[in-house]
mmCIF file of C-alpha atoms and ligand atoms in Angstrom:
data_model
loop_
_atom_site.group_PDB
_atom_site.id
_atom_site.type_symbol
_atom_site.label_atom_id
_atom_site.label_comp_id
_atom_site.label_asym_id
_atom_site.label_seq_id
_atom_site.Cartn_x
_atom_site.Cartn_y
_atom_site.Cartn_z
ATOM 1 C CA MET A 227 0.000 0.000 0.000
ATOM 2 C CA GLY A 228 1.437 3.384 -1.015
ATOM 3 C CA LYS A 229 1.243 6.460 1.108
ATOM 4 C CA ILE A 230 -2.259 7.543 2.110
ATOM 5 C CA GLU A 231 -2.273 11.295 1.776
ATOM 6 C CA PHE A 232 -4.563 13.371 3.920
ATOM 7 C CA CYS A 233 -5.558 15.756 1.138
ATOM 8 C CA ASN A 234 -3.807 15.877 -2.232
ATOM 9 C CA LEU A 235 -5.300 18.788 -4.170
ATOM 10 C CA ARG A 236 -3.852 17.582 -7.486
ATOM 11 C CA THR A 237 -5.704 14.300 -7.114
ATOM 12 C CA ILE A 238 -8.863 15.946 -5.815
ATOM 13 C CA ASN A 239 -9.040 18.213 -8.859
ATOM 14 C CA ARG A 240 -7.941 15.714 -11.496
ATOM 15 C CA PRO A 241 -11.506 14.768 -12.596
ATOM 16 C CA PHE A 242 -12.150 18.461 -13.295
ATOM 17 C CA ASP A 243 -8.770 19.338 -14.852
ATOM 18 C CA THR A 244 -9.876 19.433 -18.492
ATOM 19 C CA SER A 245 -13.012 21.477 -17.828
ATOM 20 C CA ILE A 246 -11.150 23.940 -15.612
ATOM 21 C CA ARG A 247 -8.383 24.393 -18.220
ATOM 22 C CA GLU A 248 -11.030 25.096 -20.860
ATOM 23 C CA GLY A 249 -12.731 27.528 -18.482
ATOM 24 C CA LEU A 250 -9.440 29.352 -17.832
ATOM 25 C CA GLU A 251 -8.844 29.702 -21.540
ATOM 26 C CA SER A 252 -12.318 31.050 -22.182
ATOM 27 C CA ILE A 253 -11.964 33.607 -19.370
ATOM 28 C CA LEU A 254 -8.606 34.698 -20.789
ATOM 29 C CA ASP A 255 -10.157 35.021 -24.246
ATOM 30 C CA SER A 256 -13.210 36.889 -22.955
ATOM 31 C CA GLY A 257 -11.253 39.686 -21.248
ATOM 32 C CA ARG A 258 -13.877 39.699 -18.499
ATOM 33 C CA PHE A 259 -11.760 39.396 -15.350
ATOM 34 C CA ILE A 260 -14.060 40.811 -12.653
ATOM 35 C CA GLY A 261 -17.665 39.714 -12.099
ATOM 36 C CA GLY A 262 -19.565 38.554 -15.152
ATOM 37 C CA SER A 263 -21.434 35.414 -16.081
ATOM 38 C CA HIS A 264 -19.392 32.877 -14.095
ATOM 39 C CA VAL A 265 -20.057 34.743 -10.840
ATOM 40 C CA LEU A 266 -23.763 35.247 -11.603
ATOM 41 C CA GLN A 267 -24.071 31.583 -12.559
ATOM 42 C CA LEU A 268 -22.365 30.456 -9.349
ATOM 43 C CA GLU A 269 -24.687 32.627 -7.265
ATOM 44 C CA LYS A 270 -27.673 31.099 -9.040
ATOM 45 C CA ASN A 271 -26.347 27.533 -8.748
ATOM 46 C CA LEU A 272 -25.476 27.862 -5.073
ATOM 47 C CA ALA A 273 -28.848 29.385 -4.141
ATOM 48 C CA SER A 274 -30.704 26.588 -5.904
ATOM 49 C CA THR A 275 -28.438 23.883 -4.442
ATOM 50 C CA ILE A 276 -28.932 25.142 -0.881
ATOM 51 C CA GLY A 277 -32.546 26.203 -1.296
ATOM 52 C CA THR A 278 -32.187 29.849 -0.332
ATOM 53 C CA GLU A 279 -33.540 32.731 -2.342
ATOM 54 C CA PHE A 280 -30.167 34.483 -2.565
ATOM 55 C CA ALA A 281 -26.478 33.706 -2.778
ATOM 56 C CA VAL A 282 -23.771 36.360 -3.085
ATOM 57 C CA GLY A 283 -20.146 35.609 -3.961
ATOM 58 C CA THR A 284 -17.327 36.936 -1.753
ATOM 59 C CA GLY A 285 -13.532 36.803 -1.847
ATOM 60 C CA ASN A 286 -13.252 34.049 0.793
ATOM 61 C CA GLY A 287 -15.066 32.382 3.670
ATOM 62 C CA LEU A 288 -13.856 34.778 6.362
ATOM 63 C CA ASP A 289 -15.235 37.718 4.390
ATOM 64 C CA ALA A 290 -18.490 35.863 3.780
ATOM 65 C CA LEU A 291 -18.924 35.599 7.557
ATOM 66 C CA LYS A 292 -17.805 39.165 8.200
ATOM 67 C CA LEU A 293 -19.986 40.717 5.488
ATOM 68 C CA ALA A 294 -23.018 38.652 6.555
ATOM 69 C CA LEU A 295 -22.591 39.937 10.133
ATOM 70 C CA LYS A 296 -22.023 43.526 8.920
ATOM 71 C CA ALA A 297 -25.152 43.300 6.771
ATOM 72 C CA LEU A 298 -27.167 42.112 9.790
ATOM 73 C CA VAL A 299 -25.920 45.168 11.694
ATOM 74 C CA LEU A 300 -26.560 47.597 8.833
ATOM 75 C CA ASN A 301 -30.117 46.294 8.497
ATOM 76 C CA GLY A 302 -30.953 46.534 12.195
ATOM 77 C CA PHE A 303 -31.020 42.802 13.035
ATOM 78 C CA LEU A 304 -28.033 43.435 15.345
ATOM 79 C CA LYS A 305 -26.170 46.471 16.568
ATOM 80 C CA GLU A 306 -22.467 47.038 17.078
ATOM 81 C CA GLY A 307 -21.352 45.721 20.462
ATOM 82 C CA ASP A 308 -23.989 42.996 20.595
ATOM 83 C CA LYS A 309 -22.716 39.663 21.829
ATOM 84 C CA ILE A 310 -22.787 36.520 19.737
ATOM 85 C CA LEU A 311 -22.264 32.963 20.928
ATOM 86 C CA VAL A 312 -19.683 30.971 18.981
ATOM 87 C CA PRO A 313 -18.333 27.461 19.637
ATOM 88 C CA ALA A 314 -14.932 27.144 21.280
ATOM 89 C CA ASN A 315 -13.992 24.388 18.844
ATOM 90 C CA THR A 316 -13.870 26.080 15.459
ATOM 91 C CA TYR A 317 -11.429 27.572 13.002
ATOM 92 C CA ILE A 318 -10.361 31.067 14.060
ATOM 93 C CA ALA A 319 -12.145 32.647 11.077
ATOM 94 C CA SER A 320 -15.482 32.291 12.918
ATOM 95 C CA VAL A 321 -14.216 34.458 15.775
ATOM 96 C CA LEU A 322 -12.240 36.951 13.669
ATOM 97 C CA ALA A 323 -15.325 37.699 11.565
ATOM 98 C CA ILE A 324 -17.281 38.531 14.723
ATOM 99 C CA ILE A 325 -14.568 40.824 16.073
ATOM 100 C CA GLN A 326 -14.049 42.505 12.695
ATOM 101 C CA ALA A 327 -17.795 43.140 12.407
ATOM 102 C CA ARG A 328 -17.549 44.954 15.773
ATOM 103 C CA LEU A 329 -19.597 42.369 17.609
ATOM 104 C CA ARG A 330 -18.444 40.584 20.742
ATOM 105 C CA PRO A 331 -17.793 36.814 20.685
ATOM 106 C CA VAL A 332 -18.971 34.757 23.662
ATOM 107 C CA PRO A 333 -17.452 31.245 23.809
ATOM 108 C CA ALA A 334 -19.837 28.304 24.005
ATOM 109 C CA ASP A 335 -18.598 24.828 24.822
ATOM 110 C CA ILE A 336 -19.211 21.792 22.663
ATOM 111 C CA ASP A 337 -20.789 18.420 23.211
ATOM 112 C CA PRO A 338 -18.091 15.693 23.343
ATOM 113 C CA CYS A 339 -20.116 13.401 21.034
ATOM 114 C CA THR A 340 -21.103 15.747 18.216
ATOM 115 C CA MET A 341 -18.218 18.151 18.870
ATOM 116 C CA ASN A 342 -20.726 20.909 18.109
ATOM 117 C CA VAL A 343 -22.738 23.179 20.392
ATOM 118 C CA THR A 344 -26.060 21.947 21.785
ATOM 119 C CA ALA A 345 -29.035 23.834 23.240
ATOM 120 C CA ASP A 346 -27.528 22.933 26.602
ATOM 121 C CA THR A 347 -24.032 24.310 26.006
ATOM 122 C CA LEU A 348 -25.533 27.451 24.464
ATOM 123 C CA GLU A 349 -27.789 27.966 27.475
ATOM 124 C CA ARG A 350 -24.826 27.542 29.835
ATOM 125 C CA SER A 351 -22.962 30.343 28.062
ATOM 126 C CA MET A 352 -25.875 32.763 27.882
ATOM 127 C CA GLU A 353 -25.213 36.204 29.313
ATOM 128 C CA PRO A 354 -26.853 39.624 29.083
ATOM 129 C CA GLY A 355 -26.283 41.227 25.682
ATOM 130 C CA VAL A 356 -26.216 38.006 23.672
ATOM 131 C CA LYS A 357 -28.394 38.625 20.620
ATOM 132 C CA ALA A 358 -27.105 36.080 18.150
ATOM 133 C CA VAL A 359 -25.477 32.709 17.727
ATOM 134 C CA MET A 360 -22.983 31.564 15.124
ATOM 135 C CA LEU A 361 -23.576 27.909 14.414
ATOM 136 C CA VAL A 362 -20.493 26.219 12.994
ATOM 137 C CA HIS A 363 -21.317 22.946 11.258
ATOM 138 C CA LEU A 364 -17.906 21.606 12.143
ATOM 139 C CA TYR A 365 -16.449 18.579 10.353
ATOM 140 C CA GLY A 366 -19.531 18.533 8.070
ATOM 141 C CA ARG A 367 -22.071 17.828 10.830
ATOM 142 C CA ALA A 368 -25.115 20.093 11.127
ATOM 143 C CA ALA A 369 -25.116 21.972 14.457
ATOM 144 C CA TRP A 370 -28.888 22.166 14.426
ATOM 145 C CA ASP A 371 -31.684 20.112 15.955
ATOM 146 C CA SER A 372 -35.148 20.711 17.364
ATOM 147 C CA ASP A 373 -33.716 21.648 20.799
ATOM 148 C CA ILE A 374 -31.425 24.298 19.316
ATOM 149 C CA LYS A 375 -34.275 25.537 17.126
ATOM 150 C CA GLN A 376 -36.564 25.897 20.159
ATOM 151 C CA TRP A 377 -33.818 27.564 22.170
ATOM 152 C CA VAL A 378 -33.101 30.034 19.365
ATOM 153 C CA LYS A 379 -36.799 30.871 19.035
ATOM 154 C CA ARG A 380 -37.264 31.234 22.783
ATOM 155 C CA HIS A 381 -34.424 33.755 22.963
ATOM 156 C CA ASN A 382 -35.342 35.389 19.663
ATOM 157 C CA MET A 383 -31.766 34.933 18.442
ATOM 158 C CA VAL A 384 -30.292 35.983 15.156
ATOM 159 C CA VAL A 385 -28.687 32.890 13.613
ATOM 160 C CA VAL A 386 -25.613 32.982 11.398
ATOM 161 C CA GLU A 387 -24.249 29.726 10.041
ATOM 162 C CA ASP A 388 -20.593 29.055 9.366
ATOM 163 C CA ASN A 389 -21.112 26.450 6.670
ATOM 164 C CA ALA A 390 -17.511 26.383 5.435
ATOM 165 C CA GLN A 391 -17.176 22.677 6.276
ATOM 166 C CA ALA A 392 -20.667 21.384 5.591
ATOM 167 C CA ILE A 393 -21.826 22.202 2.069
ATOM 168 C CA GLY A 394 -24.550 19.677 1.216
ATOM 169 C CA ALA A 395 -25.205 18.594 4.812
ATOM 170 C CA MET A 396 -28.686 18.215 6.212
ATOM 171 C CA ALA A 397 -30.004 18.772 9.731
ATOM 172 C CA ASP A 398 -32.660 16.574 11.327
ATOM 173 C CA CYS A 399 -35.198 19.374 11.445
ATOM 174 C CA THR A 400 -36.011 22.413 9.334
ATOM 175 C CA GLY A 401 -34.476 25.825 9.899
ATOM 176 C CA LEU A 402 -36.100 29.004 11.209
ATOM 177 C CA SER A 403 -38.139 29.558 8.070
ATOM 178 C CA GLY A 404 -39.489 26.011 8.368
ATOM 179 C CA GLU A 405 -38.743 25.315 4.720
ATOM 180 C CA SER A 406 -35.379 23.634 4.389
ATOM 181 C CA ALA A 407 -33.195 21.466 6.631
ATOM 182 C CA MET A 408 -30.062 22.069 4.561
ATOM 183 C CA THR A 409 -27.153 23.735 6.266
ATOM 184 C CA GLY A 410 -26.811 27.203 4.785
ATOM 185 C CA ALA A 411 -30.593 27.633 4.776
ATOM 186 C CA LEU A 412 -31.280 27.268 8.509
ATOM 187 C CA GLY A 413 -30.851 30.775 9.937
ATOM 188 C CA HIS A 414 -30.782 34.417 8.858
ATOM 189 C CA ALA A 415 -27.598 34.169 6.798
ATOM 190 C CA ALA A 416 -24.867 31.630 6.140
ATOM 191 C CA ALA A 417 -21.268 31.741 4.988
ATOM 192 C CA PHE A 418 -19.559 29.296 2.618
ATOM 193 C CA SER A 419 -15.878 28.895 1.841
ATOM 194 C CA PHE A 420 -14.440 27.519 -1.393
ATOM 195 C CA TYR A 421 -10.938 27.278 0.060
ATOM 196 C CA PRO A 422 -9.295 24.480 -1.976
ATOM 197 C CA THR A 423 -9.453 21.807 0.749
ATOM 198 C CA LYS A 424 -13.186 22.191 1.457
ATOM 199 C CA ASN A 425 -15.617 19.564 0.123
ATOM 200 C CA ILE A 426 -16.227 21.874 -2.854
ATOM 201 C CA GLY A 427 -13.005 23.817 -3.302
ATOM 202 C CA ALA A 428 -11.934 26.398 -5.867
ATOM 203 C CA ILE A 429 -8.388 26.715 -7.238
ATOM 204 C CA GLY A 430 -7.741 29.669 -4.939
ATOM 205 C CA ASP A 431 -9.759 31.674 -2.433
ATOM 206 C CA GLY A 432 -13.514 32.067 -2.743
ATOM 207 C CA GLY A 433 -16.640 32.273 -0.623
ATOM 208 C CA ALA A 434 -20.337 33.114 -0.603
ATOM 209 C CA VAL A 435 -23.216 34.194 1.609
ATOM 210 C CA THR A 436 -26.644 32.587 1.338
ATOM 211 C CA THR A 437 -29.770 34.161 2.808
ATOM 212 C CA GLY A 438 -33.498 34.368 2.324
ATOM 213 C CA ILE A 439 -33.577 38.043 3.310
ATOM 214 C CA PRO A 440 -33.394 40.410 0.301
ATOM 215 C CA GLU A 441 -31.811 43.337 2.225
ATOM 216 C CA ILE A 442 -29.063 41.082 3.595
ATOM 217 C CA ALA A 443 -28.257 39.836 0.099
ATOM 218 C CA SER A 444 -28.143 43.318 -1.425
ATOM 219 C CA THR A 445 -26.095 44.713 1.496
ATOM 220 C CA VAL A 446 -23.525 41.891 1.258
ATOM 221 C CA LYS A 447 -23.331 42.449 -2.493
ATOM 222 C CA ALA A 448 -22.675 46.173 -1.991
ATOM 223 C CA LEU A 449 -20.223 45.661 0.916
ATOM 224 C CA ALA A 450 -18.148 43.237 -1.167
ATOM 225 C CA ASN A 451 -17.855 45.864 -3.895
ATOM 226 C CA TYR A 452 -16.685 49.017 -2.057
ATOM 227 C CA GLY A 453 -20.114 49.595 -0.536
ATOM 228 C CA SER A 454 -21.344 50.527 -3.968
ATOM 229 C CA ASP A 455 -24.983 50.007 -4.966
ATOM 230 C CA ARG A 456 -24.364 51.331 -8.476
ATOM 231 C CA ARG A 457 -21.345 52.602 -10.369
ATOM 232 C CA PHE A 458 -19.473 55.401 -8.554
ATOM 233 C CA HIS A 459 -22.169 55.556 -5.871
ATOM 234 C CA ASN A 460 -21.168 54.258 -2.430
ATOM 235 C CA ILE A 461 -23.715 53.791 0.320
ATOM 236 C CA PHE A 462 -21.554 51.846 2.830
ATOM 237 C CA ILE A 463 -17.951 51.934 4.040
ATOM 238 C CA GLY A 464 -17.287 48.836 2.008
ATOM 239 C CA TYR A 465 -14.564 46.350 1.139
ATOM 240 C CA ASN A 466 -13.087 44.785 -1.918
ATOM 241 C CA SER A 467 -14.118 41.162 -1.505
ATOM 242 C CA ARG A 468 -15.601 40.092 -4.815
ATOM 243 C CA LEU A 469 -15.682 36.457 -5.876
ATOM 244 C CA ASP A 470 -13.093 35.991 -8.623
ATOM 245 C CA PRO A 471 -14.622 34.719 -11.916
ATOM 246 C CA ILE A 472 -11.881 32.068 -12.227
ATOM 247 C CA GLN A 473 -12.877 30.687 -8.828
ATOM 248 C CA ALA A 474 -16.585 30.943 -9.690
ATOM 249 C CA MET A 475 -15.893 29.017 -12.911
ATOM 250 C CA ALA A 476 -14.090 26.236 -11.032
ATOM 251 C CA VAL A 477 -16.829 25.987 -8.399
ATOM 252 C CA ASN A 478 -19.533 25.924 -11.103
ATOM 253 C CA ILE A 479 -17.774 22.932 -12.643
ATOM 254 C CA LYS A 480 -17.574 21.071 -9.331
ATOM 255 C CA LEU A 481 -20.940 21.976 -7.759
ATOM 256 C CA PRO A 482 -23.001 19.499 -9.860
ATOM 257 C CA TRP A 483 -20.781 16.791 -8.325
ATOM 258 C CA LEU A 484 -21.580 17.804 -4.741
ATOM 259 C CA ASP A 485 -23.715 14.734 -4.032
ATOM 260 C CA THR A 486 -21.203 12.395 -5.669
ATOM 261 C CA ILE A 487 -18.343 13.878 -3.643
ATOM 262 C CA ASN A 488 -20.265 13.793 -0.377
ATOM 263 C CA THR A 489 -21.531 10.258 -1.049
ATOM 264 C CA SER A 490 -17.944 9.051 -1.496
ATOM 265 C CA ARG A 491 -16.926 10.722 1.731
ATOM 266 C CA ARG A 492 -19.896 9.102 3.503
ATOM 267 C CA SER A 493 -19.000 5.643 2.286
ATOM 268 C CA ASN A 494 -15.363 6.199 3.267
ATOM 269 C CA ALA A 495 -16.517 7.274 6.732
ATOM 270 C CA ALA A 496 -18.754 4.178 6.916
ATOM 271 C CA ILE A 497 -15.773 1.909 6.192
ATOM 272 C CA LEU A 498 -13.797 3.564 9.009
ATOM 273 C CA ASN A 499 -16.809 3.323 11.303
ATOM 274 C CA ASP A 500 -17.301 -0.396 10.576
ATOM 275 C CA GLY A 501 -13.610 -1.235 10.533
ATOM 276 C CA ILE A 502 -12.181 0.598 13.536
ATOM 277 C CA ARG A 503 -12.334 -1.465 16.718
ATOM 278 C CA ASN A 504 -9.772 -0.274 19.218
ATOM 279 C CA LEU A 505 -10.416 0.478 22.878
ATOM 280 C CA PHE A 506 -7.910 3.332 22.750
ATOM 281 C CA VAL A 507 -9.612 5.050 19.822
ATOM 282 C CA GLU A 508 -12.996 6.672 20.185
ATOM 283 C CA LYS A 509 -14.844 6.985 16.890
ATOM 284 C CA PRO A 510 -16.962 10.004 15.958
ATOM 285 C CA LEU A 511 -20.707 9.727 16.501
ATOM 286 C CA PHE A 512 -21.815 7.981 13.346
ATOM 287 C CA GLN A 513 -25.580 8.022 12.988
ATOM 288 C CA GLN A 514 -28.159 10.385 14.228
ATOM 289 C CA PRO A 515 -31.653 9.836 12.887
ATOM 290 C CA GLY A 516 -32.129 11.835 9.707
ATOM 291 C CA LEU A 517 -28.880 13.677 10.138
ATOM 292 C CA SER A 518 -26.856 13.658 7.024
ATOM 293 C CA MET A 519 -23.304 14.804 7.565
ATOM 294 C CA VAL A 520 -20.767 15.292 4.796
ATOM 295 C CA TRP A 521 -17.570 14.248 6.609
ATOM 296 C CA HIS A 522 -15.350 17.207 5.932
ATOM 297 C CA GLN A 523 -13.255 15.562 8.643
ATOM 298 C CA TYR A 524 -13.409 12.138 10.294
ATOM 299 C CA VAL A 525 -12.244 12.935 13.817
ATOM 300 C CA VAL A 526 -11.292 10.264 16.362
ATOM 301 C CA THR A 527 -10.319 10.831 19.979
ATOM 302 C CA ILE A 528 -7.218 9.325 21.609
ATOM 303 C CA GLY A 529 -7.096 9.687 25.383
ATOM 304 C CA ASN A 530 -4.350 9.429 27.998
ATOM 305 C CA GLY A 531 -2.043 11.942 26.324
ATOM 306 C CA ARG A 532 -1.256 9.447 23.547
ATOM 307 C CA ARG A 533 -2.396 11.559 20.605
ATOM 308 C CA ASP A 534 1.073 12.265 19.208
ATOM 309 C CA GLU A 535 2.134 8.654 19.687
ATOM 310 C CA PHE A 536 -0.948 7.576 17.701
ATOM 311 C CA ARG A 537 -0.157 10.017 14.895
ATOM 312 C CA ASP A 538 3.463 8.817 14.748
ATOM 313 C CA PHE A 539 2.258 5.226 14.639
ATOM 314 C CA LEU A 540 -0.024 5.919 11.658
ATOM 315 C CA ASN A 541 2.655 7.983 9.976
ATOM 316 C CA ASN A 542 4.973 4.968 10.169
ATOM 317 C CA CYS A 543 2.212 2.967 8.461
ATOM 318 C CA GLY A 544 2.253 5.552 5.637
ATOM 319 C CA ILE A 545 -0.950 7.282 6.742
ATOM 320 C CA GLU A 546 -1.080 11.071 6.998
ATOM 321 C CA THR A 547 -3.261 12.593 9.704
ATOM 322 C CA ASP A 548 -4.014 16.108 10.879
ATOM 323 C CA VAL A 549 -5.534 17.872 13.905
ATOM 324 C CA HIS A 550 -8.523 20.206 13.657
ATOM 325 C CA TYR A 551 -7.761 22.037 15.843
ATOM 326 C CA PRO A 552 -4.846 21.668 18.266
ATOM 327 C CA MET A 553 -6.003 24.564 20.464
ATOM 328 C CA ALA A 554 -9.448 25.716 21.595
ATOM 329 C CA VAL A 555 -9.837 28.880 19.566
ATOM 330 C CA PHE A 556 -10.092 31.263 22.524
ATOM 331 C CA ASP A 557 -6.722 30.022 23.789
ATOM 332 C CA GLN A 558 -4.977 31.396 20.684
ATOM 333 C CA PRO A 559 -2.391 34.053 21.617
ATOM 334 C CA CYS A 560 -4.405 36.870 20.010
ATOM 335 C CA LEU A 561 -7.560 35.959 21.963
ATOM 336 C CA ARG A 562 -6.460 34.419 25.235
ATOM 337 C CA ASN A 563 -5.915 37.633 27.174
ATOM 338 C CA GLU A 564 -9.521 38.529 26.676
ATOM 339 C CA PHE A 565 -11.110 35.068 26.771
ATOM 340 C CA GLY A 566 -8.498 32.642 28.087
ATOM 341 C CA ALA A 567 -9.826 32.412 31.614
ATOM 342 C CA ASN A 568 -13.213 31.258 30.378
ATOM 343 C CA PRO A 569 -14.117 28.161 32.367
ATOM 344 C CA ASN A 570 -17.049 27.286 30.105
ATOM 345 C CA VAL A 571 -15.021 25.655 27.386
ATOM 346 C CA ASN A 572 -13.407 22.731 29.159
ATOM 347 C CA THR A 573 -14.707 20.094 26.741
ATOM 348 C CA ALA A 574 -13.266 21.988 23.788
ATOM 349 C CA ARG A 575 -9.949 22.336 25.642
ATOM 350 C CA ARG A 576 -9.811 18.657 26.515
ATOM 351 C CA LEU A 577 -10.678 17.564 22.965
ATOM 352 C CA ALA A 578 -8.098 19.896 21.434
ATOM 353 C CA ARG A 579 -5.468 17.729 23.137
ATOM 354 C CA SER A 580 -6.885 14.377 22.038
ATOM 355 C CA ILE A 581 -8.498 14.655 18.584
ATOM 356 C CA VAL A 582 -7.006 13.345 15.331
ATOM 357 C CA SER A 583 -8.446 13.743 11.819
ATOM 358 C CA LEU A 584 -8.057 10.600 9.701
ATOM 359 C CA PRO A 585 -7.999 10.741 5.882
ATOM 360 C CA VAL A 586 -11.537 10.404 4.484
ATOM 361 C CA ASN A 587 -11.574 12.459 1.262
ATOM 362 C CA GLN A 588 -13.320 11.305 -1.897
ATOM 363 C CA THR A 589 -10.146 10.341 -3.785
ATOM 364 C CA LEU A 590 -9.383 7.532 -1.329
ATOM 365 C CA SER A 591 -10.598 4.039 -2.210
ATOM 366 C CA ALA A 592 -12.404 1.453 -0.106
ATOM 367 C CA ALA A 593 -9.127 -0.460 0.089
ATOM 368 C CA ASP A 594 -7.362 2.676 1.367
ATOM 369 C CA MET A 595 -10.001 3.055 4.070
ATOM 370 C CA GLN A 596 -9.763 -0.614 5.071
ATOM 371 C CA TYR A 597 -6.007 -0.203 5.357
ATOM 372 C CA VAL A 598 -6.455 2.882 7.572
ATOM 373 C CA ALA A 599 -8.941 1.017 9.789
ATOM 374 C CA SER A 600 -6.651 -1.993 10.192
ATOM 375 C CA ALA A 601 -3.659 0.229 10.951
ATOM 376 C CA VAL A 602 -5.722 2.058 13.592
ATOM 377 C CA ASN A 603 -6.676 -1.305 15.085
ATOM 378 C CA GLU A 604 -3.031 -2.228 15.480
ATOM 379 C CA PHE A 605 -2.310 0.741 17.721
ATOM 380 C CA GLY A 606 -1.772 -0.990 21.045
ATOM 381 C CA PRO A 607 -1.333 -0.396 24.761
HETATM 382 C C1 PLP B 27 -12.263 27.311 6.106
HETATM 383 C C2 PLP B 27 -13.099 27.862 7.177
HETATM 384 C C3 PLP B 27 -13.420 29.225 7.248
HETATM 385 C C4 PLP B 27 -12.774 30.289 6.426
HETATM 386 O O1 PLP B 27 -12.757 30.144 5.078
HETATM 387 P P1 PLP B 27 -11.647 30.879 4.202
HETATM 388 O O2 PLP B 27 -12.232 30.755 2.826
HETATM 389 O O3 PLP B 27 -10.371 30.154 4.396
HETATM 390 O O4 PLP B 27 -11.569 32.306 4.632
HETATM 391 C C5 PLP B 27 -14.298 29.641 8.227
HETATM 392 N N1 PLP B 27 -14.806 28.786 9.114
HETATM 393 C C6 PLP B 27 -14.511 27.479 9.106
HETATM 394 C C7 PLP B 27 -15.141 26.581 10.130
HETATM 395 C C8 PLP B 27 -13.644 26.969 8.151
HETATM 396 O O5 PLP B 27 -13.344 25.656 8.159
#
């Protein structure tokens, strides 16, 4: 068995190589290098895939989050200084977007099984001034259920989804509008990232906001383009964060394959789930009724301070692993002075020391997955 790579972007993009090369050539020939039909088409495709009325392209996922939050402020859903709950186990982009939108992040702990927030962990972190919650569908698992929905409604919360890791995932109950259970259509606005390693990745940076609220869509659109609503007319202190047409082209080519990609990841995860039997390795929660996760990461837990030993062991078997993430986000140097003492995030802290992401991406075969499972099973006392 050759080396099992965690995420080889050459291999991931190989099925789309020819189409993307043709797309690059046609963009070069067209002379249309900003905006244009590829971006409009992507916005249309994404909205119809997710089931929201609107989708607006942005330069990356961080900006998608930041502009969605800014748009909620500019349209009176939130005001500057409002607090927003955000899970302590997430990529730092979730928190940076909140701070950059002049809102205040409040850490919420995660459930050790789903590794996402629950109605319970949210309630435990509630404090005066909290007006919103950012739900991060981490690892491709929807952070949404009927308890969270009830909790959100009871507190009249604004809901922003960080859907960077969960494009195509489904929750086990419908979102606030009652129409769709797809992540990205559950709350007031949602952010997507097309960073190359995501389940649907571009060939550079890209992102998008989905929403059912017309003013949020038009505000994000304007904010991403210098705050301009029409040419040389600027209504907001805006940014330059437009979705690049080359990236839109690449995502348009890959988006029709979303189900195929996610189905492969699901069957790879199923092979790991069936194959791994090791008392020292805790598998991720596999099935929840109706919940359809898209396995951006397959994250196991190794206790007793043996995480690094486990990773070395797999590395010697030719299996690459990674850790998402090695530090609870509020313990990062830039955040810990303000948030580090927070006692509410002990589960996130504990997991940060014991989690390992195993390879699960769609380019890996069933045989690869069986090899990973049997290697994991050989990790001993
Ligand atoms: C990747 C990611 C982002 C940020 O996306 P970029 O496109 O890299 O800016 C935000 N949140 C989460 C959870 C992510 O995984």
